[in-house]
Coordinates of C-alpha atoms in Angstrom, one line a residue:
M1 CA -10.6 -87.7 32.7
V2 CA -7.0 -86.3 33.4
T3 CA -4.1 -86.8 31.7
I4 CA -0.8 -88.3 33.2
S5 CA 2.2 -85.4 32.3
P6 CA 5.2 -83.8 33.8
Y7 CA 4.5 -80.5 35.0
G8 CA 5.3 -77.7 32.8
T9 CA 3.4 -79.7 29.3
W10 CA 0.1 -79.2 30.7
A11 CA -1.6 -77.9 27.7
S12 CA -4.0 -74.7 29.0
P13 CA -6.6 -72.9 27.3
I14 CA -5.2 -69.6 28.6
S15 CA -3.3 -68.5 25.6
S16 CA -0.9 -65.7 25.9
A17 CA -3.2 -63.5 23.5
E18 CA -5.9 -64.0 26.4
A19 CA -3.4 -63.1 29.0
A20 CA -2.7 -60.1 27.0
A21 CA -5.7 -58.6 26.8
V22 CA -5.8 -58.0 29.8
A23 CA -2.7 -57.4 30.8
S24 CA -3.5 -53.2 31.9
G25 CA -7.9 -53.0 33.5
P26 CA -9.1 -49.6 34.4
Q27 CA -8.1 -46.9 36.6
W28 CA -8.1 -43.9 37.4
A29 CA -12.7 -44.5 38.4
G30 CA -14.3 -41.2 39.7
L31 CA -17.4 -40.2 40.5
H32 CA -19.7 -37.2 39.2
P33 CA -22.5 -35.8 40.6
D34 CA -25.3 -35.7 37.9
S35 CA -26.5 -32.0 37.2
S36 CA -29.8 -32.8 37.4
G37 CA -29.6 -34.8 41.4
S38 CA -31.7 -37.7 40.1
G39 CA -28.2 -40.1 40.2
E40 CA -24.3 -39.6 39.1
H41 CA -22.4 -40.7 36.4
L42 CA -19.2 -42.6 36.5
W43 CA -16.2 -42.5 35.1
W44 CA -12.3 -44.0 34.4
A45 CA -9.6 -44.6 32.5
E46 CA -8.7 -47.8 30.8
G47 CA -5.9 -49.7 28.6
Q48 CA -6.7 -51.4 25.5
P49 CA -3.7 -53.5 25.0
T50 CA -5.3 -54.7 21.1
E51 CA -5.2 -51.0 20.2
G52 CA -1.7 -50.2 20.9
G53 CA -1.8 -50.2 24.8
R54 CA -3.5 -46.6 24.5
V55 CA -5.2 -45.4 27.5
A56 CA -9.3 -44.8 26.5
L57 CA -12.0 -42.4 28.9
F58 CA -15.3 -44.5 29.7
R59 CA -18.2 -42.7 30.9
R60 CA -21.6 -44.3 32.7
F61 CA -25.1 -42.4 33.2
S62 CA -27.2 -44.3 36.2
G63 CA -28.6 -47.2 34.8
E64 CA -27.0 -47.3 31.2
A65 CA -24.1 -49.3 29.7
P66 CA -20.5 -47.9 29.7
V67 CA -19.6 -45.7 26.9
R68 CA -15.8 -45.3 25.4
L69 CA -15.7 -41.6 25.0
L70 CA -12.0 -41.2 22.9
S71 CA -11.6 -43.3 20.3
A72 CA -8.3 -43.4 18.8
P73 CA -5.8 -41.9 18.8
W74 CA -6.6 -40.5 21.4
N75 CA -4.0 -41.8 24.8
V76 CA -5.5 -39.8 27.8
R77 CA -2.6 -40.6 29.4
N78 CA 0.1 -38.8 30.9
R79 CA 4.6 -38.3 31.2
V80 CA 4.4 -36.1 34.8
H81 CA 7.0 -37.5 37.0
E82 CA 7.3 -40.6 34.0
Y83 CA 4.7 -42.9 36.0
G84 CA 1.7 -39.7 34.9
G85 CA -0.8 -38.7 37.0
R86 CA -4.8 -38.0 37.1
P87 CA -5.2 -37.9 33.5
Y88 CA -8.5 -36.7 33.7
V89 CA -11.0 -34.2 35.7
V90 CA -14.8 -34.5 34.8
L91 CA -16.3 -30.3 34.9
D92 CA -20.0 -31.4 34.5
D93 CA -22.3 -33.4 33.1
S94 CA -20.8 -32.4 29.0
R95 CA -17.8 -31.7 29.4
V96 CA -14.6 -33.6 30.7
V97 CA -10.6 -31.9 30.9
F98 CA -8.0 -33.9 30.2
T99 CA -4.3 -35.0 28.8
N100 CA -3.2 -37.1 25.2
W101 CA 0.3 -38.5 25.5
D102 CA 1.2 -38.0 21.7
D103 CA 2.1 -34.8 22.6
Q104 CA 1.4 -34.3 26.5
R105 CA -1.3 -30.9 25.4
V106 CA -4.2 -31.0 28.1
Y107 CA -7.5 -30.8 25.7
L108 CA -11.0 -30.0 26.4
L109 CA -14.1 -32.6 24.8
E110 CA -17.3 -31.5 25.4
I111 CA -19.4 -33.9 24.4
G112 CA -20.4 -35.1 21.1
S113 CA -17.7 -32.5 19.9
E114 CA -14.3 -32.7 19.3
P115 CA -11.6 -32.0 22.0
V116 CA -10.1 -29.0 22.1
A117 CA -6.7 -27.9 23.4
L118 CA -6.0 -25.6 25.8
T119 CA -2.4 -25.9 26.6
P120 CA 0.5 -24.9 23.3
E121 CA 2.2 -27.2 21.3
P122 CA 5.7 -27.5 23.0
E123 CA 8.9 -26.2 21.2
T124 CA 10.4 -29.5 21.8
R125 CA 8.0 -33.5 22.3
H126 CA 7.1 -34.0 25.0
G127 CA 8.5 -30.7 26.2
L128 CA 6.0 -29.7 28.6
R129 CA 4.2 -32.0 30.8
F130 CA 1.0 -31.4 32.6
G131 CA -0.8 -33.9 35.1
D132 CA -3.0 -34.3 38.3
L133 CA -5.9 -32.6 37.1
V134 CA -8.9 -31.4 39.7
A135 CA -11.4 -28.8 39.0
P136 CA -11.6 -25.5 41.1
P137 CA -14.7 -23.9 41.9
G138 CA -15.9 -21.7 39.4
G139 CA -16.4 -23.9 36.5
T140 CA -13.8 -22.1 34.3
E141 CA -10.1 -23.6 35.5
V142 CA -8.2 -26.7 35.4
W143 CA -5.2 -26.6 38.4
C144 CA -2.8 -28.8 37.5
V145 CA 1.3 -29.9 37.9
R146 CA 3.0 -28.3 35.0
E147 CA 6.2 -30.1 34.3
E148 CA 8.9 -27.8 32.1
I149 CA 11.8 -29.4 30.8
T150 CA 14.9 -27.3 30.6
G151 CA 18.1 -29.5 29.3
P152 CA 19.3 -32.0 27.6
G153 CA 19.8 -33.7 30.9
P154 CA 17.0 -36.7 32.8
T155 CA 16.9 -33.9 35.7
D156 CA 16.6 -30.9 33.6
V157 CA 13.0 -30.1 34.9
R158 CA 11.3 -27.6 36.5
R159 CA 7.7 -27.6 38.2
S160 CA 4.6 -25.5 39.4
L161 CA 0.9 -26.1 40.2
V162 CA -0.5 -24.0 36.6
A163 CA -4.4 -22.8 36.7
I164 CA -5.0 -23.6 32.9
G165 CA -8.4 -21.4 31.5
L166 CA -11.2 -23.3 29.7
D167 CA -10.4 -20.0 27.2
G168 CA -6.7 -21.2 26.8
S169 CA -4.9 -18.6 28.9
L170 CA -2.4 -20.2 31.7
R171 CA -1.3 -18.6 35.2
E172 CA 1.4 -20.0 36.9
L173 CA 0.0 -20.6 40.8
C174 CA 2.8 -21.3 42.3
A175 CA 6.5 -23.7 42.5
S176 CA 7.2 -24.6 46.5
H177 CA 8.5 -27.8 45.8
R178 CA 10.9 -29.9 43.4
F179 CA 8.0 -31.9 43.1
M180 CA 4.6 -31.3 44.5
T181 CA 1.0 -32.2 44.1
A182 CA -2.3 -30.2 42.5
P183 CA -3.3 -27.7 44.7
Q184 CA -7.1 -28.3 46.9
S185 CA -9.3 -25.7 46.9
S186 CA -11.1 -24.7 49.7
P187 CA -14.7 -24.6 49.6
D188 CA -14.9 -20.6 50.2
G189 CA -11.9 -20.3 47.9
A190 CA -10.1 -19.0 50.3
H191 CA -6.7 -21.0 50.9
V192 CA -5.3 -23.8 48.6
A193 CA -3.6 -27.0 50.0
W194 CA -0.9 -29.2 48.3
I195 CA 1.7 -31.6 48.8
G196 CA 5.5 -31.2 48.3
W197 CA 9.0 -32.5 49.1
N198 CA 12.6 -32.1 47.5
H199 CA 15.5 -34.6 46.8
P200 CA 16.7 -36.6 47.9
D201 CA 13.2 -37.7 49.2
M202 CA 10.9 -39.7 47.9
P203 CA 7.0 -39.1 48.3
W204 CA 7.2 -42.2 51.1
D205 CA 10.1 -40.6 53.1
A206 CA 9.2 -36.9 53.9
T207 CA 6.6 -34.3 52.3
E208 CA 5.4 -31.7 53.9
L209 CA 1.5 -30.5 53.4
C210 CA 1.2 -26.9 52.2
V211 CA -1.5 -24.4 52.6
A212 CA -1.3 -21.1 51.4
P213 CA -4.2 -18.0 50.8
V214 CA -5.3 -17.0 47.5
G215 CA -5.9 -13.5 46.8
P216 CA -9.1 -11.6 45.3
D217 CA -7.0 -11.9 42.1
G218 CA -6.4 -15.9 42.2
S219 CA -2.9 -15.6 43.4
V220 CA -1.6 -18.3 45.7
G221 CA 0.4 -16.4 48.5
E222 CA 3.0 -17.3 50.9
H223 CA 2.3 -21.5 52.2
R224 CA 3.1 -22.6 55.2
V225 CA 3.6 -26.0 56.4
L226 CA 0.9 -27.7 57.9
A227 CA 2.3 -31.2 58.6
G228 CA 5.1 -33.5 57.5
G229 CA 8.4 -32.8 57.0
P230 CA 11.6 -35.1 58.3
G231 CA 10.1 -39.0 58.9
E232 CA 6.8 -38.1 58.9
A233 CA 4.9 -38.5 54.6
V234 CA 1.2 -36.6 54.0
C235 CA 0.0 -38.9 51.1
Q236 CA -2.8 -36.8 50.5
V237 CA -5.0 -34.3 51.4
E238 CA -8.8 -32.9 51.3
W239 CA -11.0 -29.6 53.1
A240 CA -13.1 -31.0 56.0
D241 CA -13.8 -27.3 55.8
N242 CA -13.1 -23.3 55.1
R243 CA -10.8 -23.7 58.7
S244 CA -9.7 -27.5 58.4
V245 CA -8.3 -30.3 56.1
Y246 CA -7.8 -34.6 55.9
A247 CA -4.9 -35.8 55.4
V248 CA -3.2 -39.2 55.1
T249 CA 0.3 -39.2 57.3
D250 CA 2.2 -41.4 59.6
P251 CA 4.0 -39.5 62.2
D252 CA 3.6 -42.9 64.9
G253 CA 4.5 -45.1 62.0
W254 CA 1.3 -45.8 60.3
W255 CA -0.4 -43.8 57.3
N256 CA -3.5 -43.2 59.5
L257 CA -6.2 -40.3 59.1
F258 CA -6.1 -37.2 60.7
R259 CA -8.1 -33.8 60.9
I260 CA -6.0 -30.7 61.0
D261 CA -6.7 -27.2 61.6
L262 CA -5.3 -24.1 60.1
D263 CA -3.8 -23.3 63.5
G264 CA -1.6 -27.0 62.6
T265 CA -3.7 -28.3 65.2
A266 CA -3.8 -32.4 64.7
R267 CA -5.8 -34.8 66.0
N268 CA -5.9 -38.3 64.3
L269 CA -9.1 -39.3 63.8
A270 CA -9.5 -43.3 64.0
P271 CA -5.4 -44.8 65.7
I272 CA -4.6 -47.6 64.0
E273 CA -1.8 -49.7 63.4
D274 CA -2.4 -50.4 59.7
E275 CA -2.0 -48.7 56.6
L276 CA -5.0 -46.0 54.6
G277 CA -2.4 -44.5 52.8
G278 CA 0.0 -45.4 50.3
P279 CA 3.3 -44.2 48.4
L280 CA 2.6 -41.6 45.9
W281 CA 3.7 -43.1 42.6
K282 CA 0.9 -41.4 40.9
L283 CA -0.1 -37.7 41.0
G284 CA -4.3 -37.8 42.0
A285 CA -3.4 -41.4 44.1
R286 CA -6.7 -41.2 46.7
W287 CA -6.8 -43.8 49.8
F288 CA -10.2 -42.3 51.2
A289 CA -12.6 -40.1 50.5
P290 CA -15.1 -38.0 52.3
L291 CA -18.9 -39.4 52.8
G292 CA -20.3 -36.3 55.4
D293 CA -21.0 -36.4 59.1
G294 CA -18.0 -37.1 60.0
R295 CA -17.8 -40.6 57.8
H296 CA -15.4 -41.3 55.0
A297 CA -14.5 -44.4 52.3
V298 CA -11.0 -45.3 53.2
L299 CA -8.8 -48.6 52.2
R300 CA -7.1 -50.4 55.0
G301 CA -5.0 -52.5 53.8
G302 CA -6.9 -53.4 50.2
T303 CA -10.5 -53.7 52.5
L304 CA -13.1 -51.0 52.2
A305 CA -14.3 -49.7 54.7
V306 CA -15.3 -46.4 56.8
L307 CA -14.0 -44.3 59.3
D308 CA -16.2 -42.9 61.5
E309 CA -14.0 -40.0 62.9
N310 CA -17.3 -39.6 65.7
A311 CA -16.7 -43.3 66.8
G312 CA -13.1 -43.4 66.3
T313 CA -13.5 -46.5 64.5
V314 CA -12.4 -48.2 61.1
T315 CA -15.1 -50.8 60.2
D316 CA -15.3 -53.1 57.5
L317 CA -17.9 -53.0 54.8
D318 CA -20.0 -56.1 54.3
V319 CA -19.2 -56.6 50.3
P320 CA -18.1 -59.3 48.1
S321 CA -13.6 -60.3 49.0
L322 CA -12.0 -57.8 47.0
S323 CA -9.1 -55.8 47.4
W324 CA -9.5 -52.3 46.2
S325 CA -6.7 -50.2 44.9
S326 CA -6.4 -46.3 44.6
P327 CA -8.2 -44.0 43.8
L328 CA -11.6 -43.8 46.0
A329 CA -14.2 -41.7 44.7
A330 CA -17.8 -41.1 46.7
S331 CA -20.3 -39.2 46.6
G332 CA -22.8 -38.8 49.0
S333 CA -23.8 -42.4 49.7
V334 CA -22.2 -44.3 46.8
V335 CA -18.5 -44.9 46.7
V336 CA -16.3 -45.7 43.3
G337 CA -13.4 -47.4 43.0
I338 CA -11.5 -50.5 41.5
A339 CA -10.5 -54.1 43.1
S340 CA -9.9 -56.7 42.3
G341 CA -10.7 -61.0 43.6
S342 CA -8.7 -64.2 44.1
T343 CA -9.7 -65.4 40.6
S344 CA -11.1 -62.3 39.6
H345 CA -9.2 -59.7 37.4
G346 CA -10.3 -55.5 38.4
A347 CA -12.8 -54.2 36.9
V348 CA -14.7 -50.5 38.0
Y349 CA -17.6 -51.4 41.2
R350 CA -19.6 -49.4 42.8
V351 CA -20.6 -49.7 46.0
D352 CA -24.2 -48.0 47.4
L353 CA -23.7 -47.9 51.8
K354 CA -27.2 -46.9 51.7
N355 CA -28.2 -50.9 50.8
G356 CA -25.2 -52.5 51.1
E357 CA -25.5 -53.1 47.6
C358 CA -21.7 -54.1 45.7
D359 CA -22.1 -53.8 41.8
Q360 CA -19.7 -54.4 38.7
V361 CA -19.8 -52.0 36.7
T362 CA -17.0 -52.8 34.1
V363 CA -16.3 -56.6 32.4
P364 CA -12.7 -58.3 32.0
P365 CA -12.4 -59.9 28.2
A366 CA -13.4 -63.0 28.8
G367 CA -11.2 -65.9 28.2
L368 CA -9.6 -66.2 31.6
D369 CA -12.9 -66.4 34.1
D370 CA -13.3 -70.3 34.5
P371 CA -12.6 -70.9 38.0
A372 CA -11.0 -74.6 37.6
W373 CA -8.0 -72.5 35.7
L374 CA -7.6 -70.3 38.2
P375 CA -5.1 -70.8 41.3
V376 CA -6.4 -69.7 44.5
P377 CA -3.4 -68.2 46.5
E378 CA -2.9 -68.5 49.6
A379 CA -1.9 -65.8 52.0
R380 CA 1.7 -67.1 53.8
V381 CA 3.9 -65.8 55.8
F382 CA 7.6 -67.1 56.7
T383 CA 10.6 -65.9 58.5
G384 CA 13.9 -63.9 56.9
P385 CA 17.3 -64.9 58.0
D386 CA 17.2 -61.7 60.5
G387 CA 13.9 -63.1 61.7
E388 CA 11.3 -60.6 60.4
R389 CA 8.4 -61.6 58.6
I390 CA 7.8 -62.4 54.7
P391 CA 4.2 -62.2 53.6
A392 CA 3.9 -63.0 50.3
Y393 CA 1.1 -65.6 48.2
V394 CA 1.6 -68.8 46.8
Y395 CA 0.0 -69.5 43.1
P396 CA -0.1 -74.0 42.9
P397 CA -0.4 -74.9 39.6
T398 CA -3.9 -75.8 38.9
N399 CA -5.4 -77.5 35.6
P400 CA -8.5 -79.8 36.0
D401 CA -7.0 -82.0 33.0
F402 CA -3.5 -82.5 33.4
A403 CA -1.5 -84.1 37.4
A404 CA 2.6 -84.9 37.8
P405 CA 3.9 -88.2 37.5
E406 CA 3.5 -89.1 40.9
G407 CA 6.3 -87.8 43.0
E408 CA 7.2 -85.1 41.0
L409 CA 7.5 -81.8 42.5
P410 CA 6.6 -78.4 40.8
P411 CA 9.4 -75.9 39.4
Y412 CA 8.3 -72.1 41.3
V413 CA 8.6 -69.3 39.9
V414 CA 9.3 -66.7 42.9
H415 CA 7.4 -63.7 42.0
V416 CA 9.2 -60.1 42.3
H417 CA 7.4 -57.0 42.6
G418 CA 8.8 -53.4 41.4
G419 CA 9.0 -50.0 43.5
P420 CA 10.6 -51.4 45.6
T421 CA 8.5 -49.4 47.0
G422 CA 5.3 -51.6 46.2
R423 CA 3.8 -54.5 47.2
I424 CA 1.0 -57.6 45.6
S425 CA -1.6 -58.0 46.9
G426 CA -2.8 -61.7 46.4
T427 CA -5.1 -61.5 43.9
L428 CA -6.1 -63.2 40.3
D429 CA -2.8 -62.1 37.9
N430 CA -3.3 -62.7 34.4
E431 CA 0.6 -64.0 34.1
F432 CA 0.6 -65.7 37.1
T433 CA -2.9 -67.8 35.7
Y434 CA -0.6 -68.5 32.6
F435 CA 2.2 -70.3 33.8
T436 CA 0.4 -71.7 36.7
S437 CA -2.0 -73.3 33.9
R438 CA 0.3 -75.0 32.8
G439 CA 2.2 -76.7 35.9
I440 CA 4.4 -74.3 37.0
G441 CA 3.5 -73.2 40.6
V442 CA 5.1 -69.0 41.1
V443 CA 5.1 -67.2 45.3
A444 CA 4.6 -63.1 45.3
V445 CA 6.5 -62.2 47.9
N446 CA 6.5 -59.4 49.9
Y447 CA 10.2 -58.5 51.3
G448 CA 11.1 -56.4 53.8
G449 CA 10.4 -52.5 52.2
S450 CA 7.2 -53.3 51.1
T451 CA 4.6 -50.7 51.7
G452 CA 1.0 -51.8 53.7
Y453 CA 3.2 -52.5 57.2
G454 CA 4.4 -49.8 58.5
R455 CA 6.8 -47.3 58.2
A456 CA 9.2 -49.7 60.3
F457 CA 9.1 -52.6 57.6
R458 CA 8.8 -50.4 55.1
E459 CA 12.1 -48.7 56.5
R460 CA 14.2 -52.4 56.1
L461 CA 15.3 -51.4 53.3
R462 CA 16.8 -48.7 54.1
E463 CA 20.3 -49.0 52.6
Q464 CA 19.6 -52.7 52.2
W465 CA 18.7 -53.3 48.4
G466 CA 20.3 -55.4 46.8
V467 CA 20.5 -57.3 50.6
V468 CA 17.3 -57.3 52.3
D469 CA 15.1 -58.3 48.3
V470 CA 17.0 -61.1 48.0
Q471 CA 17.2 -62.5 51.4
D472 CA 13.8 -62.5 51.3
C473 CA 13.0 -64.4 48.2
A474 CA 16.1 -66.4 48.9
A475 CA 14.2 -67.3 52.1
V476 CA 10.7 -68.0 50.8
A477 CA 11.7 -70.6 47.9
T478 CA 14.5 -72.0 50.5
A479 CA 11.6 -72.7 52.7
L480 CA 8.8 -74.3 50.0
A481 CA 11.3 -76.5 48.2
E482 CA 11.9 -77.8 52.0
E483 CA 8.5 -78.2 53.2
G484 CA 7.9 -80.4 49.7
T485 CA 5.9 -77.8 47.6
A486 CA 8.2 -76.9 45.6
D487 CA 11.4 -78.9 43.4
P488 CA 14.4 -77.0 44.9
D489 CA 16.3 -77.4 41.6
R490 CA 13.9 -76.1 39.6
L491 CA 13.0 -72.9 41.1
A492 CA 13.3 -69.6 38.5
I493 CA 12.8 -65.8 40.2
R494 CA 11.8 -63.0 37.9
G495 CA 10.4 -59.5 37.9
G496 CA 9.7 -56.1 36.8
S497 CA 12.0 -53.0 37.1
A498 CA 13.1 -53.0 41.0
G499 CA 11.5 -56.4 40.9
G500 CA 14.2 -56.7 38.2
W501 CA 17.1 -55.6 39.8
T502 CA 16.6 -58.3 42.4
T503 CA 16.0 -60.7 40.0
A504 CA 19.4 -59.5 38.7
A505 CA 21.0 -58.8 42.4
S506 CA 20.2 -62.6 43.5
L507 CA 21.2 -64.5 39.8
T508 CA 24.6 -63.2 41.0
S509 CA 24.9 -63.6 44.9
V510 CA 22.8 -66.2 46.4
K511 CA 22.3 -69.7 44.4
V512 CA 19.0 -70.6 45.2
Y513 CA 17.7 -70.5 41.6
R514 CA 18.4 -71.9 38.5
C515 CA 17.8 -68.5 36.0
G516 CA 15.6 -65.8 36.2
A517 CA 13.5 -63.0 33.6
A518 CA 14.4 -60.1 34.2
Y519 CA 12.0 -56.9 32.6
Y520 CA 13.1 -53.9 32.0
P521 CA 15.7 -53.8 34.7
I522 CA 18.0 -51.2 36.9
L523 CA 21.4 -53.8 36.6
D524 CA 23.9 -50.4 37.1
L525 CA 23.6 -48.9 40.1
L526 CA 26.2 -45.9 39.5
G527 CA 25.6 -45.7 35.8
W528 CA 21.6 -45.2 36.4
A529 CA 22.2 -42.7 40.0
S530 CA 24.6 -41.3 37.6
G531 CA 22.1 -39.6 35.1
E532 CA 20.1 -42.2 33.2
T533 CA 17.3 -41.9 34.6
H534 CA 14.7 -40.3 35.7
D535 CA 14.4 -36.9 37.6
F536 CA 11.7 -38.3 40.2
E537 CA 13.9 -41.3 40.7
S538 CA 17.4 -39.6 40.4
R539 CA 18.0 -39.8 44.0
Y540 CA 16.2 -43.0 45.1
L541 CA 19.2 -44.9 46.1
D542 CA 20.4 -41.8 48.6
S543 CA 18.6 -43.7 51.0
I544 CA 17.8 -47.2 49.7
V545 CA 21.5 -48.2 48.9
G546 CA 23.0 -44.9 50.5
K547 CA 24.6 -41.2 49.6
L548 CA 27.8 -40.5 46.8
P549 CA 30.4 -40.7 46.8
D550 CA 30.6 -42.1 50.1
T551 CA 29.2 -45.0 49.9
E552 CA 30.1 -45.7 45.6
R553 CA 31.9 -48.8 46.9
R554 CA 28.3 -50.3 47.6
Y555 CA 27.2 -49.5 44.2
L556 CA 29.6 -50.8 42.7
D557 CA 29.5 -54.3 44.5
R558 CA 26.1 -55.0 44.9
S559 CA 25.1 -54.0 40.7
P560 CA 25.0 -57.5 38.7
S561 CA 26.5 -55.6 36.4
T562 CA 30.2 -56.0 37.8
R563 CA 29.2 -59.4 39.0
V564 CA 28.5 -61.4 35.3
D565 CA 30.9 -64.1 36.3
Q566 CA 28.6 -64.9 39.5
L567 CA 25.5 -65.6 37.0
A568 CA 24.6 -68.8 38.6
G569 CA 22.4 -69.4 35.9
P570 CA 21.0 -68.2 32.6
I571 CA 19.2 -65.1 32.7
L572 CA 16.3 -63.3 29.8
M573 CA 15.9 -59.7 29.7
L574 CA 13.2 -57.7 28.3
Q575 CA 13.4 -54.3 27.7
G576 CA 11.0 -51.2 25.6
L577 CA 12.7 -48.9 23.9
E578 CA 11.3 -45.3 24.6
D579 CA 12.0 -46.5 28.4
E580 CA 13.3 -43.1 30.5
I581 CA 12.7 -44.7 34.1
C582 CA 15.3 -47.9 33.4
P583 CA 17.2 -47.2 29.7
P584 CA 18.1 -49.8 27.2
V585 CA 21.4 -49.0 27.7
Q586 CA 21.3 -51.0 31.4
C587 CA 20.1 -54.5 29.5
E588 CA 22.8 -53.3 26.0
R589 CA 25.9 -53.2 28.3
F590 CA 24.6 -56.2 30.4
A591 CA 24.3 -58.5 27.5
S592 CA 27.0 -57.3 25.8
Q593 CA 29.5 -58.3 29.0
L594 CA 27.7 -61.9 28.4
A595 CA 28.8 -62.4 25.1
G596 CA 31.1 -64.9 24.6
T597 CA 30.8 -66.2 27.8
G598 CA 29.2 -69.3 28.1
V599 CA 26.1 -68.1 30.7
E600 CA 23.0 -69.3 28.6
H601 CA 20.7 -65.6 28.3
A602 CA 18.5 -63.6 25.9
H603 CA 17.8 -60.1 25.0
L604 CA 14.4 -59.2 23.8
T605 CA 13.5 -55.2 22.8
F606 CA 10.3 -54.1 22.1
E607 CA 9.7 -51.1 19.7
G608 CA 7.0 -48.6 20.9
E609 CA 6.8 -49.3 25.0
Q610 CA 7.7 -47.4 27.6
H611 CA 8.5 -48.7 31.4
G612 CA 5.8 -52.0 31.4
F613 CA 4.2 -53.9 28.3
R614 CA 0.6 -52.1 27.4
K615 CA 0.2 -53.6 24.0
A616 CA -1.0 -56.6 23.4
E617 CA 1.3 -58.4 20.7
T618 CA 4.5 -57.2 23.3
V619 CA 3.1 -58.9 26.8
A620 CA 2.1 -62.1 24.7
V621 CA 5.5 -62.8 22.6
S622 CA 6.8 -62.1 26.5
L623 CA 5.2 -65.1 27.9
E624 CA 6.1 -67.1 25.5
A625 CA 9.4 -66.1 25.6
E626 CA 9.4 -66.9 28.8
L627 CA 8.2 -70.3 29.5
S628 CA 10.2 -71.5 26.1
F629 CA 13.0 -69.8 28.1
Y630 CA 12.1 -71.5 32.2
G631 CA 11.4 -75.2 29.9
Q632 CA 14.9 -75.5 28.4
V633 CA 16.6 -74.2 31.5
L634 CA 14.7 -76.3 33.7
G635 CA 14.0 -78.8 31.8
F636 CA 10.3 -79.4 30.0
V637 CA 8.6 -79.1 26.7
P638 CA 6.0 -76.8 26.9
V639 CA 3.4 -76.8 24.5
G640 CA 2.3 -74.2 21.5
V641 CA 5.1 -71.9 22.4
P642 CA 7.9 -71.2 19.9
T643 CA 11.4 -72.2 21.1
L644 CA 13.2 -68.8 22.6
E645 CA 16.8 -68.4 20.6
L646 CA 19.6 -68.6 23.8
S647 CA 23.0 -67.1 23.1
R648 CA 26.1 -68.3 25.2

């Protein structure tokens, strides 16, 4: 029997603890041929929210159950660029090299033995970081990116490409740019290739594809640039043979797959107005994997496809409707990656191209698998104030046991993804389900600046951060209200990191929303750009806000910290105290500015959390606080959560 009850008051079996249990799924899926030649073994890392948010390493041999190789306290993660890079590389059936979060050292694990440190303990905590591990020919070394902390400031960092011997030796290969990906060896070992870029560019703005000779003694010679440069961003490189490489780059405005000879001759293997690459937020991301015979597994806007360079075609695979994410791995006819669906959480999948079989390798925690409680997102395209399209996904309130009184419209929350050079894919989201099962709709917006729609769409945010993102989100919220989908008096906005910025910027510049929840946000542009963030993004605002000091007034005018008196409604701020990307001081200052103003607000902080929450208890507390916050502001009493205390 269906109970009639106002939106927001519905009882749900999806608890905050269950939602938190899937807060971090599998990542860094890889594939390694079995030494016997009879099959392959799959490897992946996976977050463990109920174990303090650490990342564990898993392996599965053909026909066997997955095995977790490293128990607590091992944490397979690193701090390169603060977002981390590929944290492990498989050498053979029984050996893997990985990075450990607590000390940032590199370790060799021989299955059945304790890990052995290969790199020295730094003089200062996390003073040396390593990431994007790859295995060159020979089996005696691992190559990767090394970060050396050279001073007290967040930009006091030197990066280089290094070789770490399995005997504990370490040698520097080269240091061509301020930022680099790990070197990839040609099949004959005579050359290496990597991607590099310098401030103020971000890796989706402009990068260079570099190639250098390798001497008999293993030294790397002078590099030359094969592709990339101003207005072109190479995001992945793999060797095709000893004289050419495959690279995903975008000279024509779309990330496509090219074959580039060592003399610089380049050919687009399948010209297409679609993205076959993405933003290089984490070193080691891979959007294509060669299959042999001129065929490649590729990600086309999240769809798994095969590119045939001989035919010049890109063909979607006939597999279950899933959204795939980087990295992809392949061996022979087998492709491995991580995918999720509209009603299924992220899992490792194995696809055999010979027979078309698509097998799910991992199983998410139970509790969120009943489709009756899961909202099916509707893909929509809205129109912005400048006439541009705004892709979005609408997640309606969904609960088989409850319905709202006749005539009542539901509250809706606009979800803003991070980045801002990121995107939302329209798949099942544990946080969205927590709200929709209680009668609160969610709409996730791919505002101007999002990836997946070509460089022109991405560059709509050039010098317009805090304008285009705010306007696009407001346009979507307003459209839902005008068409009768959402209650115009009960609209809210939420987001983390750059999404937290857009949340606060919206509340201080438009009157669409009653309130907002900002997770680890940027609130003071000038402070953030003047030494309060890490090196990787320290010049990010040059492109999306403007170059200092010429545009200082723009930084001040757009910052929520300078417009506290214009807040349209209450704000909830949630912040990790070890966040080096969006530091706690930004929320602390904003909360101090709000004190005594009469504007309702709450500021929650969490020990041991960095940028993005990983601990199950943190995620659970945050969701319950956010739900209570919406109830108090939007006028409903949620069931079964403690009341969040609001300050004035």
